[in-house]
Tab-separated table of C-alpha atoms and ligand atoms in Angstrom:
chain	number	residue	atom	x	y	z
V	1	MET	CA	0.000	0.000	0.000
V	2	SER	CA	1.371	3.412	-0.923
V	3	ARG	CA	1.963	5.781	1.994
V	4	SER	CA	2.766	9.472	2.249
V	5	VAL	CA	5.974	10.308	4.084
V	6	LEU	CA	7.858	13.450	5.105
V	7	VAL	CA	11.583	12.747	5.481
V	8	LEU	CA	13.240	15.414	7.623
V	9	GLY	CA	16.927	15.880	6.853
V	10	ALA	CA	18.613	15.485	3.464
V	11	GLY	CA	21.999	14.182	4.568
V	12	MET	CA	23.181	10.779	3.362
V	13	VAL	CA	20.798	9.004	5.745
V	14	GLY	CA	17.634	10.992	4.978
V	15	THR	CA	18.301	11.091	1.240
V	16	CYS	CA	18.799	7.321	1.061
V	17	THR	CA	15.645	6.804	3.124
V	18	ALA	CA	13.739	9.007	0.690
V	19	VAL	CA	15.173	7.128	-2.321
V	20	HIS	CA	14.178	3.757	-0.876
V	21	LEU	CA	10.678	4.954	-0.020
V	22	ALA	CA	10.202	6.462	-3.489
V	23	MET	CA	11.486	3.259	-5.136
V	24	ARG	CA	8.667	1.444	-3.356
V	25	GLY	CA	6.041	3.789	-4.747
V	26	HIS	CA	5.399	5.892	-1.636
V	27	ALA	CA	4.684	9.624	-1.948
V	28	VAL	CA	7.730	11.259	-0.379
V	29	VAL	CA	8.834	14.814	0.386
V	30	LEU	CA	12.432	15.276	1.533
V	31	VAL	CA	12.634	18.389	3.708
V	32	ASP	CA	15.802	20.281	4.641
V	33	ARG	CA	16.688	23.864	5.389
V	34	ARG	CA	19.635	23.537	3.006
V	35	ALA	CA	20.328	21.712	-0.262
V	36	PRO	CA	20.916	17.934	0.080
V	37	GLY	CA	24.280	16.817	1.464
V	38	ARG	CA	25.582	20.172	2.697
V	39	GLU	CA	26.247	19.322	6.370
V	40	THR	CA	27.941	16.318	8.011
V	41	SER	CA	27.493	14.254	4.857
V	42	TYR	CA	29.469	16.897	2.981
V	43	GLY	CA	32.414	17.228	5.320
V	44	ASN	CA	33.467	13.667	6.094
V	45	ALA	CA	36.459	11.699	4.849
V	46	GLY	CA	34.379	10.149	2.063
V	47	ILE	CA	35.180	6.529	2.826
V	48	ILE	CA	32.478	3.893	2.414
V	49	GLN	CA	33.852	1.828	5.216
V	50	ARG	CA	33.007	-1.775	4.421
V	51	GLU	CA	35.805	-2.772	6.813
V	52	ALA	CA	34.358	-0.886	9.827
V	53	VAL	CA	32.820	-3.951	11.442
V	54	ALA	CA	34.004	-2.855	14.902
V	55	PRO	CA	32.462	0.485	15.985
V	56	TYR	CA	34.652	3.018	17.811
V	57	ALA	CA	34.718	2.003	21.462
V	58	PHE	CA	35.489	4.363	24.322
V	59	PRO	CA	39.234	3.955	24.980
V	60	ARG	CA	39.849	1.816	28.058
V	61	SER	CA	43.637	1.681	28.412
V	62	ILE	CA	44.976	3.957	31.144
V	63	ALA	CA	47.790	5.160	28.885
V	64	LYS	CA	45.319	6.137	26.151
V	65	LEU	CA	42.958	7.845	28.604
V	66	ALA	CA	45.819	9.773	30.198
V	67	GLY	CA	46.948	10.865	26.728
V	68	VAL	CA	43.419	12.088	25.927
V	69	ALA	CA	43.072	13.880	29.291
V	70	LEU	CA	46.387	15.668	28.762
V	71	LYS	CA	45.583	16.335	25.079
V	72	ARG	CA	48.812	14.682	23.990
V	73	GLY	CA	47.523	13.359	20.655
V	74	ALA	CA	45.652	15.030	17.807
V	75	ASP	CA	42.969	12.343	17.670
V	76	VAL	CA	40.794	13.523	20.588
V	77	ASN	CA	40.073	16.974	22.016
V	78	TYR	CA	37.464	18.138	24.513
V	79	HIS	CA	36.005	21.345	25.909
V	80	LEU	CA	36.184	21.154	29.691
V	81	GLY	CA	32.956	23.159	29.981
V	82	ALA	CA	31.063	20.644	27.803
V	83	LEU	CA	31.923	17.620	29.920
V	84	PRO	CA	29.055	18.012	32.431
V	85	HIS	CA	26.598	18.051	29.492
V	86	VAL	CA	27.961	14.903	27.898
V	87	ALA	CA	28.992	13.081	31.084
V	88	ALA	CA	25.868	10.901	31.335
V	89	GLY	CA	26.087	9.840	27.673
V	90	LEU	CA	29.817	9.209	27.947
V	91	ALA	CA	29.351	7.100	31.081
V	92	ARG	CA	26.955	4.863	29.145
V	93	TYR	CA	29.333	4.849	26.186
V	94	TRP	CA	32.120	3.717	28.557
V	95	ARG	CA	29.948	0.933	29.979
V	96	ASN	CA	28.891	-0.250	26.514
V	97	SER	CA	32.541	-0.381	25.425
V	98	GLY	CA	33.431	-2.967	28.076
V	99	ALA	CA	33.958	-6.680	27.453
V	100	GLY	CA	30.485	-7.556	28.766
V	101	ARG	CA	28.482	-5.538	26.211
V	102	TYR	CA	30.754	-4.581	23.335
V	103	PRO	CA	30.844	-7.949	21.494
V	104	THR	CA	27.039	-8.065	21.094
V	105	ILE	CA	26.980	-4.440	19.953
V	106	ALA	CA	29.764	-5.079	17.442
V	107	GLU	CA	27.924	-8.132	16.048
V	108	ALA	CA	24.840	-6.010	15.391
V	109	TYR	CA	26.966	-3.234	13.910
V	110	ALA	CA	28.770	-5.638	11.596
V	111	ARG	CA	25.445	-6.940	10.254
V	112	LEU	CA	24.680	-3.435	8.918
V	113	ILE	CA	28.218	-2.705	7.714
V	114	ALA	CA	28.129	-5.973	5.740
V	115	HIS	CA	25.689	-4.243	3.340
V	116	ALA	CA	27.671	-1.014	2.978
V	117	THR	CA	29.047	-1.299	-0.550
V	118	ASP	CA	26.327	-3.670	-1.817
V	119	GLU	CA	23.695	-1.066	-0.965
V	120	HIS	CA	25.645	1.912	-2.314
V	121	ALA	CA	26.286	0.063	-5.601
V	122	PRO	CA	22.785	0.268	-7.136
V	123	LEU	CA	22.362	3.869	-5.978
V	124	VAL	CA	25.712	4.913	-7.467
V	125	ALA	CA	24.670	3.277	-10.753
V	126	ALA	CA	21.153	4.728	-10.807
V	127	ALA	CA	22.420	8.174	-9.820
V	128	GLY	CA	25.116	8.159	-12.527
V	129	ALA	CA	27.776	8.777	-9.879
V	130	ASP	CA	30.463	6.339	-10.970
V	131	ASP	CA	32.872	9.207	-11.620
V	132	LEU	CA	32.893	10.049	-7.888
V	133	VAL	CA	33.668	6.561	-6.573
V	134	ARG	CA	36.905	4.557	-6.376
V	135	ARG	CA	36.609	0.905	-5.512
V	136	GLU	CA	40.207	0.315	-4.450
V	137	GLY	CA	40.047	0.498	-0.657
V	138	TYR	CA	42.190	2.737	1.540
V	139	LEU	CA	45.315	2.525	3.674
V	140	HIS	CA	45.935	2.523	7.414
V	141	ILE	CA	49.508	3.822	7.601
V	142	PHE	CA	51.945	3.269	10.482
V	143	ARG	CA	55.028	5.165	11.501
V	144	ASP	CA	56.516	2.435	13.714
V	145	ALA	CA	56.802	-1.313	13.284
V	146	ALA	CA	55.413	-2.253	16.712
V	147	SER	CA	52.073	-0.472	16.109
V	148	MET	CA	51.899	-1.904	12.614
V	149	ASP	CA	52.426	-5.474	13.889
V	150	LEU	CA	49.741	-5.082	16.530
V	151	ALA	CA	47.238	-3.602	14.055
V	152	ALA	CA	48.081	-6.229	11.425
V	153	ALA	CA	47.242	-9.024	13.869
V	154	GLU	CA	43.900	-7.357	14.711
V	155	ALA	CA	43.156	-6.749	11.028
V	156	GLN	CA	43.879	-10.392	10.255
V	157	ALA	CA	41.481	-11.550	12.983
V	158	LEU	CA	38.711	-9.224	11.742
V	159	SER	CA	39.304	-10.218	8.140
V	160	ASN	CA	39.076	-13.917	8.948
V	161	ARG	CA	35.922	-13.437	10.935
V	162	HIS	CA	34.118	-11.115	8.522
V	163	GLY	CA	35.504	-12.182	5.150
V	164	LEU	CA	37.355	-8.908	4.532
V	165	ARG	CA	40.336	-8.519	2.227
V	166	THR	CA	43.584	-6.925	3.428
V	167	ASP	CA	47.118	-6.644	2.097
V	168	LEU	CA	50.092	-5.778	4.277
V	169	LEU	CA	52.572	-3.356	2.735
V	170	ASP	CA	56.067	-2.942	4.166
V	171	GLY	CA	57.802	0.427	4.021
V	172	ALA	CA	59.144	-0.093	0.504
V	173	ALA	CA	55.830	-1.363	-0.873
V	174	LEU	CA	54.018	1.598	0.703
V	175	ALA	CA	56.503	4.042	-0.817
V	176	ALA	CA	55.946	2.437	-4.234
V	177	ALA	CA	52.164	2.445	-3.868
V	178	GLU	CA	52.030	6.053	-2.660
V	179	PRO	CA	54.793	8.045	-4.383
V	180	ALA	CA	53.475	11.303	-2.881
V	181	LEU	CA	54.705	10.215	0.577
V	182	ARG	CA	57.996	11.951	1.269
V	183	THR	CA	58.910	9.987	4.404
V	184	ARG	CA	59.676	6.292	4.661
V	185	LEU	CA	57.099	4.770	7.045
V	186	ALA	CA	56.922	1.344	8.723
V	187	GLY	CA	54.161	0.200	6.380
V	188	ALA	CA	50.427	0.035	5.833
V	189	ILE	CA	47.373	-2.180	5.956
V	190	HIS	CA	45.501	-1.925	2.676
V	191	TRP	CA	41.817	-2.560	3.369
V	192	ARG	CA	40.633	-3.527	-0.069
V	193	ASP	CA	36.853	-3.697	0.356
V	194	PRO	CA	36.022	-0.059	1.183
V	195	TRP	CA	35.316	2.551	-1.476
V	196	SER	CA	36.267	6.203	-1.466
V	197	VAL	CA	34.375	9.193	-2.787
V	198	SER	CA	36.016	12.287	-4.236
V	199	ASP	CA	33.161	14.649	-3.280
V	200	PRO	CA	30.889	13.249	-0.538
V	201	GLY	CA	28.358	16.102	-0.678
V	202	GLU	CA	28.038	15.695	-4.434
V	203	LEU	CA	27.283	11.974	-4.033
V	204	VAL	CA	24.361	12.879	-1.758
V	205	ALA	CA	23.234	15.535	-4.249
V	206	ARG	CA	23.249	12.924	-7.048
V	207	TYR	CA	21.245	10.486	-4.885
V	208	ALA	CA	18.777	13.335	-4.237
V	209	ALA	CA	18.486	14.036	-7.975
V	210	HIS	CA	17.789	10.325	-8.493
V	211	PHE	CA	15.076	10.590	-5.810
V	212	GLN	CA	13.474	13.407	-7.803
V	213	ARG	CA	13.589	11.325	-10.981
V	214	LEU	CA	11.749	8.597	-9.060
V	215	GLY	CA	8.962	11.121	-8.471
V	216	GLY	CA	10.045	12.410	-5.048
V	217	THR	CA	9.861	16.069	-4.032
V	218	LEU	CA	12.507	18.218	-2.372
V	219	ALA	CA	11.275	20.989	-0.090
V	220	GLU	CA	13.014	23.725	1.855
V	221	GLY	CA	11.643	23.852	5.367
V	222	ASP	CA	12.383	23.840	9.064
V	223	ALA	CA	12.008	20.483	10.805
V	224	SER	CA	11.457	22.196	14.147
V	225	THR	CA	7.950	23.122	12.916
V	226	LEU	CA	6.954	19.425	12.879
V	227	ARG	CA	3.540	18.907	14.471
V	228	GLN	CA	1.319	15.875	14.960
V	229	THR	CA	-2.089	16.210	13.296
V	230	ALA	CA	-5.281	14.167	13.474
V	231	THR	CA	-4.132	12.042	10.537
V	232	GLY	CA	-0.334	12.159	10.684
V	233	TRP	CA	2.328	14.846	10.625
V	234	ALA	CA	2.767	18.372	9.281
V	235	VAL	CA	5.776	20.602	8.696
V	236	ARG	CA	6.145	24.158	7.427
V	237	THR	CA	8.127	24.745	4.242
V	238	VAL	CA	8.824	27.887	2.219
V	239	ASP	CA	6.044	26.724	-0.122
V	240	GLY	CA	3.546	26.374	2.729
V	241	PRO	CA	2.558	23.594	5.122
V	242	LEU	CA	2.935	19.961	4.087
V	243	GLU	CA	1.133	16.975	5.594
V	244	ALA	CA	1.704	13.217	5.415
V	245	GLU	CA	0.756	10.053	7.291
V	246	HIS	CA	4.337	9.401	8.337
V	247	ALA	CA	7.405	11.460	9.244
V	248	VAL	CA	11.020	10.289	9.424
V	249	VAL	CA	13.543	12.091	11.625
V	250	ALA	CA	16.868	11.865	9.769
V	251	LEU	CA	18.433	14.994	11.198
V	252	GLY	CA	21.833	13.528	12.077
V	253	PRO	CA	23.364	15.592	14.890
V	254	TRP	CA	20.239	17.786	15.090
V	255	ALA	CA	17.836	14.928	15.934
V	256	ASP	CA	18.108	15.526	19.679
V	257	ALA	CA	17.071	19.182	19.330
V	258	LEU	CA	13.789	18.109	17.692
V	259	LEU	CA	13.079	15.138	19.931
V	260	ARG	CA	13.795	16.535	23.416
V	261	PRO	CA	10.818	18.909	23.378
V	262	MET	CA	8.723	15.879	22.310
V	263	GLY	CA	9.740	14.090	25.509
V	264	TYR	CA	12.481	11.793	24.195
V	265	ARG	CA	15.626	11.621	26.343
V	266	LEU	CA	17.886	9.492	24.176
V	267	PRO	CA	21.580	9.107	25.082
V	268	LEU	CA	22.870	11.103	22.114
V	269	PHE	CA	25.969	13.263	21.902
V	270	VAL	CA	28.269	14.539	19.191
V	271	LYS	CA	31.914	14.078	18.331
V	272	ARG	CA	32.837	17.151	16.369
V	273	GLY	CA	35.373	17.010	13.540
V	274	TYR	CA	37.167	19.437	11.239
V	275	HIS	CA	38.448	19.367	7.689
V	276	ARG	CA	40.384	21.547	5.288
V	277	HIS	CA	41.557	21.110	1.704
V	278	TYR	CA	45.058	21.794	0.403
V	279	ARG	CA	46.034	22.238	-3.209
V	280	GLY	CA	49.239	22.323	-5.182
V	281	GLY	CA	51.211	19.342	-3.852
V	282	ALA	CA	51.174	15.722	-4.970
V	283	ALA	CA	48.054	13.963	-3.662
V	284	PRO	CA	47.995	10.410	-2.326
V	285	ARG	CA	46.385	7.873	-4.660
V	286	LEU	CA	44.088	6.461	-1.964
V	287	PRO	CA	42.894	7.896	1.355
V	288	LEU	CA	45.439	7.438	4.138
V	289	TYR	CA	44.449	6.994	7.773
V	290	ASP	CA	47.459	7.898	9.912
V	291	VAL	CA	46.533	5.614	12.792
V	292	GLY	CA	49.081	6.870	15.329
V	293	ARG	CA	48.191	10.541	14.780
V	294	GLY	CA	44.432	10.123	14.259
V	295	LEU	CA	43.890	11.969	10.971
V	296	VAL	CA	42.735	11.026	7.494
V	297	ILE	CA	44.327	12.450	4.360
V	298	ALA	CA	41.991	11.951	1.413
V	299	PRO	CA	42.393	12.939	-2.246
V	300	MET	CA	39.268	14.874	-3.212
V	301	GLN	CA	38.067	17.033	-6.060
V	302	ARG	CA	38.703	20.230	-4.099
V	303	GLY	CA	42.233	19.156	-3.123
V	304	VAL	CA	43.741	16.954	-0.433
V	305	ARG	CA	41.216	16.874	2.424
V	306	ILE	CA	42.563	16.460	5.946
V	307	THR	CA	39.963	15.372	8.500
V	308	THR	CA	40.406	15.227	12.251
V	309	GLY	CA	39.336	12.829	15.000
V	310	ALA	CA	36.804	13.518	17.741
V	311	GLU	CA	36.197	16.732	19.652
V	312	PHE	CA	33.848	16.470	22.640
V	313	ALA	CA	32.143	19.847	22.756
V	314	LYS	CA	28.672	21.329	22.622
V	315	GLN	CA	27.507	21.087	19.031
V	316	ASP	CA	27.102	24.829	18.587
V	317	ALA	CA	30.131	25.973	20.621
V	318	PRO	CA	32.596	28.164	18.692
V	319	ALA	CA	35.142	26.270	16.584
V	320	THR	CA	38.453	25.418	18.269
V	321	PRO	CA	40.417	23.922	15.352
V	322	TRP	CA	43.450	23.040	17.475
V	323	GLN	CA	43.290	19.414	16.299
V	324	LEU	CA	43.320	20.503	12.674
V	325	GLY	CA	46.463	22.549	13.302
V	326	ARG	CA	48.163	19.483	14.737
V	327	ALA	CA	46.785	17.214	12.021
V	328	GLU	CA	48.066	19.606	9.372
V	329	ALA	CA	51.544	19.565	10.959
V	330	HIS	CA	51.503	15.750	11.058
V	331	ALA	CA	50.318	15.592	7.445
V	332	ARG	CA	53.125	17.917	6.345
V	333	GLU	CA	55.597	15.376	7.728
V	334	LEU	CA	54.221	12.993	5.113
V	335	LEU	CA	53.254	15.095	2.101
V	336	GLU	CA	53.909	18.409	0.519
V	337	LEU	CA	50.848	20.502	1.374
V	338	PRO	CA	50.958	24.000	-0.067
V	339	GLU	CA	48.301	26.515	0.814
V	340	PRO	CA	44.895	25.634	2.291
V	341	VAL	CA	41.910	26.174	0.007
V	342	GLU	CA	39.496	27.519	2.634
V	343	ALA	CA	40.172	30.552	4.819
V	344	GLN	CA	38.605	28.726	7.779
V	345	PRO	CA	38.342	24.987	8.453
V	346	TRP	CA	35.007	23.226	8.044
V	347	LEU	CA	33.417	22.054	11.311
V	348	GLY	CA	30.819	19.301	11.648
V	349	ALA	CA	29.520	16.838	14.215
V	350	ARG	CA	29.270	13.059	14.158
V	351	PRO	CA	25.849	12.062	15.552
V	352	CYS	CA	26.688	9.487	18.249
V	353	THR	CA	24.727	7.178	20.544
V	354	ALA	CA	25.844	5.724	23.853
V	355	ASP	CA	25.877	2.176	22.477
V	356	MET	CA	27.527	3.018	19.155
V	357	LYS	CA	24.595	1.702	17.078
V	358	PRO	CA	22.349	3.944	14.987
V	359	VAL	CA	18.699	4.421	15.867
V	360	ILE	CA	16.526	2.991	13.088
V	361	GLY	CA	12.835	2.195	13.517
V	362	PRO	CA	9.552	3.492	14.928
V	363	ALA	CA	9.426	6.250	17.551
V	364	PRO	CA	8.357	4.520	20.755
V	365	ARG	CA	5.629	6.996	21.702
V	366	HIS	CA	4.316	8.607	18.502
V	367	ARG	CA	2.328	6.830	15.830
V	368	GLY	CA	3.638	7.354	12.304
V	369	LEU	CA	6.926	8.863	13.501
V	370	TRP	CA	10.151	7.065	12.548
V	371	PHE	CA	13.802	7.483	13.490
V	372	ASN	CA	16.917	7.157	11.347
V	373	PHE	CA	19.914	8.876	12.961
V	374	GLY	CA	22.905	8.320	15.261
V	375	HIS	CA	25.239	6.842	12.651
V	376	ALA	CA	28.323	8.374	14.296
V	377	HIS	CA	31.574	7.631	12.444
V	378	GLN	CA	29.925	5.722	9.589
V	379	GLY	CA	26.759	7.495	8.462
V	380	PHE	CA	28.128	8.101	4.988
V	381	THR	CA	28.771	4.361	4.761
V	382	LEU	CA	25.483	3.233	6.295
V	383	GLY	CA	23.012	5.637	4.647
V	384	PRO	CA	21.809	3.239	1.925
V	385	VAL	CA	21.302	0.155	4.114
V	386	SER	CA	19.710	2.250	6.886
V	387	GLY	CA	17.424	3.904	4.349
V	388	ARG	CA	16.429	0.552	2.920
V	389	LEU	CA	15.786	-0.938	6.359
V	390	LEU	CA	13.584	1.950	7.449
V	391	ALA	CA	11.667	2.005	4.152
V	392	GLU	CA	10.985	-1.716	4.580
V	393	LEU	CA	9.742	-1.189	8.133
V	394	ILE	CA	7.446	1.662	7.088
V	395	GLY	CA	6.059	-0.415	4.216
V	396	GLY	CA	5.622	-3.549	6.318
V	397	GLU	CA	8.068	-5.572	4.188
V	398	ALA	CA	10.525	-8.237	5.334
V	399	PRO	CA	13.575	-6.255	6.506
V	400	VAL	CA	17.054	-6.661	5.031
V	401	VAL	CA	18.449	-7.205	8.559
V	402	ASP	CA	16.796	-7.880	11.913
V	403	PRO	CA	15.861	-4.348	13.065
V	404	ALA	CA	15.635	-5.118	16.817
V	405	PRO	CA	19.200	-4.035	17.774
V	406	TYR	CA	18.662	-0.572	16.270
V	407	SER	CA	15.256	0.177	17.818
V	408	ALA	CA	14.985	3.243	20.070
V	409	ARG	CA	13.230	0.973	22.558
V	410	ARG	CA	16.611	-0.385	23.646
V	411	PHE	CA	17.214	2.875	25.505
V	412	LEU	CA	14.064	2.313	27.567
V	413	HIS	CA	15.825	-0.817	28.806
V	414	GLY	CA	19.051	0.977	29.772
V	415	ALA	CA	21.238	0.488	26.662
E	501	FAD	C1	35.384	14.728	10.180
E	501	FAD	C2	34.413	13.616	9.862
E	501	FAD	C3	34.836	12.542	9.070
E	501	FAD	C4	33.946	11.498	8.777
E	501	FAD	N1	34.326	10.506	7.920
E	501	FAD	C5	33.441	9.529	7.567
E	501	FAD	C6	33.788	8.548	6.606
E	501	FAD	O1	34.867	8.550	6.021
E	501	FAD	N2	32.864	7.571	6.331
E	501	FAD	C7	31.639	7.551	6.923
E	501	FAD	O2	30.863	6.629	6.674
E	501	FAD	N3	31.254	8.515	7.793
E	501	FAD	C8	32.129	9.499	8.127
E	501	FAD	N4	31.763	10.473	9.016
E	501	FAD	C9	30.431	10.410	9.616
E	501	FAD	C10	29.341	10.833	8.644
E	501	FAD	O3	29.720	12.020	7.983
E	501	FAD	C11	28.018	11.035	9.381
E	501	FAD	O4	27.704	9.895	10.161
E	501	FAD	C12	26.880	11.231	8.376
E	501	FAD	O5	27.196	12.262	7.478
E	501	FAD	C13	25.569	11.521	9.068
E	501	FAD	O6	24.604	11.691	8.056
E	501	FAD	P1	23.159	12.185	8.394
E	501	FAD	O7	22.393	12.187	7.143
E	501	FAD	O8	22.649	11.442	9.566
E	501	FAD	O9	23.400	13.696	8.931
E	501	FAD	P2	23.682	15.046	8.095
E	501	FAD	O10	24.485	14.783	6.901
E	501	FAD	O11	24.175	16.064	9.068
E	501	FAD	O12	22.241	15.469	7.621
E	501	FAD	C14	21.305	16.047	8.505
E	501	FAD	C15	20.500	17.056	7.711
E	501	FAD	O13	19.501	17.624	8.571
E	501	FAD	C16	19.335	18.966	8.187
E	501	FAD	N5	18.717	19.720	9.278
E	501	FAD	C17	19.163	19.854	10.539
E	501	FAD	N6	18.304	20.580	11.260
E	501	FAD	C18	17.279	20.908	10.432
E	501	FAD	C19	16.079	21.634	10.604
E	501	FAD	N7	15.722	22.195	11.758
E	501	FAD	N8	15.254	21.764	9.554
E	501	FAD	C20	15.573	21.209	8.345
E	501	FAD	N9	16.690	20.508	8.137
E	501	FAD	C21	17.539	20.357	9.170
E	501	FAD	C22	20.734	19.460	7.873
E	501	FAD	O14	20.714	20.615	7.042
E	501	FAD	C23	21.333	18.224	7.201
E	501	FAD	O15	21.243	18.290	5.794
E	501	FAD	C24	32.629	11.530	9.321
E	501	FAD	C25	32.212	12.616	10.088
E	501	FAD	C26	33.090	13.657	10.349
E	501	FAD	C27	32.603	14.835	11.140
């Protein structure tokens, strides 16, 4: 049966949800205050992380925690003043990262990640976006042999368990594979299954154009005007009010702002991240994740994009791009990086949950309201499978994966 649906948020997650609903013949309006793919889904490292079967756990080693507290590395930063606001969420994140809970969480996570490239593939083809996508994997690079050996053993275990493909490159092989590197490193793990995208925001824009070709409508509007009506949901757009039987919240890091006034207290928080492009030097062939320093260096259409790790801060606090400064210095040890393209770094926020899994499924207390957010470090990867899963749930079809682990109800039971 065809349904009418408002999808709020045109990032990777909302756009893919809208595409999957439209493919199934539902009447869909995709609402955003900006053009599709201009926020978090624009600013990421552009990797479709088929290898990311293990979600980012809260660090548990004392040495790592001390390093974070003292801000020794570039991978994590925090605003002291924000800690009281995120403390409750982080405490749950810590608990969920322990040996008792993490394995079950990771199993559920891996079941979604398993569909990452398979679900992007038909959308890339239908959207005519082949020119944006490289299907050659990416490299985890290591500056010292001990870290490389440790990571190689872990990568081997994950690969065996999840059927992933990796190659180990020693220093010479890495230098040959990536001639732009100007320093001899210990080596690299080449994860061969992931894909990389040269303009992440443009990929979302192409998916959105495909959605329109399927008969879907894009509308400019403010999700905070969402109201329940006698028959469903209504939202205000620049073209006037719109109504539908169903509404999907796909607002990424802004989901909490909409849902709190509706009475939902979900354990959500953000990990902010920065990027900047650099032009003029030799670019790496594939994206490089400098594991020891916590930055990604990705060849993109606008130049070499450097992205940073996590910053624990209030989402709308002023930018403090200290990590980007450090990341840039670390990247210059590896590559020639002439002038930055942008005057100021880009700042965005990964939408995180306390148990590392996204929230996909019905809203527990409102009929016809659906959630699709909280994809943290891998929303660009997981948009298509999450969109498919939610579209199947809304349409009453057999779901591509068991949806239970991603239901918001888990938080009612203390997840
Ligand atoms: C530095 C960095 C690097 C990353 N690298 C990767 C990577 O390599 N691979 C990967 O898979 N993931 C990566 N991520 C994570 C990924 O970018 C996010 O998980 C993903 O983009 C989230 O998508 P989304 O659609 O949920 O949110 P968004 O893309 O933020 O979309 C939310 C949309 O909601 C809209 N919106 C918000 N409020 C309103 C409102 N009131 N009214 C109307 N519209 C509204 C916004 O305009 C926006 O378009 C990275 C993130 C960061 C920050």
